[in-house]
Each structure stands twice: as C-alpha cells, then as structure tokens.
C-alpha atoms as one frame of an Amber mdcrd trajectory, in Angstrom:
protein
  -0.230  -0.131   0.126   1.425   3.459  -0.700   2.097   3.947   2.664   0.669
   2.978   6.221  -1.917   5.568   8.715  -2.377   4.572  12.184  -5.184   6.776
  14.634  -4.334   7.882  18.304  -6.145   9.537  20.881  -7.751  12.899  20.589
  -5.479  15.069  22.477  -7.399  18.665  21.998  -4.103  20.586  22.992  -2.570
  19.318  19.953  -3.338  21.872  17.641  -0.676  22.051  14.863   0.494  19.894
  11.638   3.773  18.140  12.218   5.411  17.180   8.789   8.955  15.241   9.426
  11.085  16.675   6.520  13.155  13.648   5.060  11.457  10.988   7.262   8.515
  10.638   5.174   6.169  11.145   8.359   3.236  13.299   8.989   0.907  13.894
  11.552  -2.401  15.860  11.422  -4.712  16.058  14.456  -8.476  15.540  13.491
 -11.183  15.838  15.677 -11.289  11.887  16.242  -7.402  11.811  17.078  -4.405
  12.222  16.085  -3.666  10.834  12.374  -0.197   9.904  11.927   0.286   9.049
   8.394   3.865   7.357   7.028   5.142   6.610   3.462   8.313   4.566   2.052
  11.250   5.248   0.043   9.292   2.883  -3.024   5.541   3.266  -2.075   5.183
   6.151  -5.186   3.431   3.662  -7.652   3.071   0.677  -5.425  -0.292  -0.798
  -6.390  -0.038  -3.335  -3.431  -3.218  -3.005  -1.074  -1.688  -5.161   1.525
  -2.229  -3.411   5.361   1.390  -3.377   6.988   0.788  -3.157  10.987   4.191
  -3.182  11.895   5.466  -0.187   9.073   2.629   1.759  11.081   4.027   0.568
  14.605   6.916   2.262  13.341   5.603   5.559  12.151   4.347   6.296  16.345
   7.522   4.932  17.523   9.378   7.054  15.371   6.628  10.216  15.931   6.635
   9.719  19.959  11.014   9.529  19.829  10.717  13.852  18.474   8.742  13.986
  21.898  11.328  11.985  23.962
C-alpha cells in the first residue's frame, strides 16, 4: 500500500500539523484523533493494498521519539 496510517486518541492540546521532512512522516490532528501518516521510499506507484501494521507502529515510534 502506498504508505500506512495510524490513528491515535484525540489530544485537544495538539492543534498543529507536524511534517517530519526527509523521513516521510506526518501527524495531523483531527476531531476524532491524531492521524499519523508514513510513506516508504518506494511507495510511489506501489499498487499493493496490503496493510502493514508493523510499518504503522514504526511510524508512531518515530513520532514518539521526536517528543522524547
């Protein structure tokens, strides 16, 4: 699949978008939770629609490391 997403619980204090340039990672706050988006180096043009939970979890871990 072209990138993976993970949804985290709503955090009202988070009112900004984070784009981690060079790491293909983004976090977008929504009313129903935080959306974490990650893309791999070869995701463009990838037609595979398989889900990859490990890829999503790794993206959340990279996001957490930014705030550690």
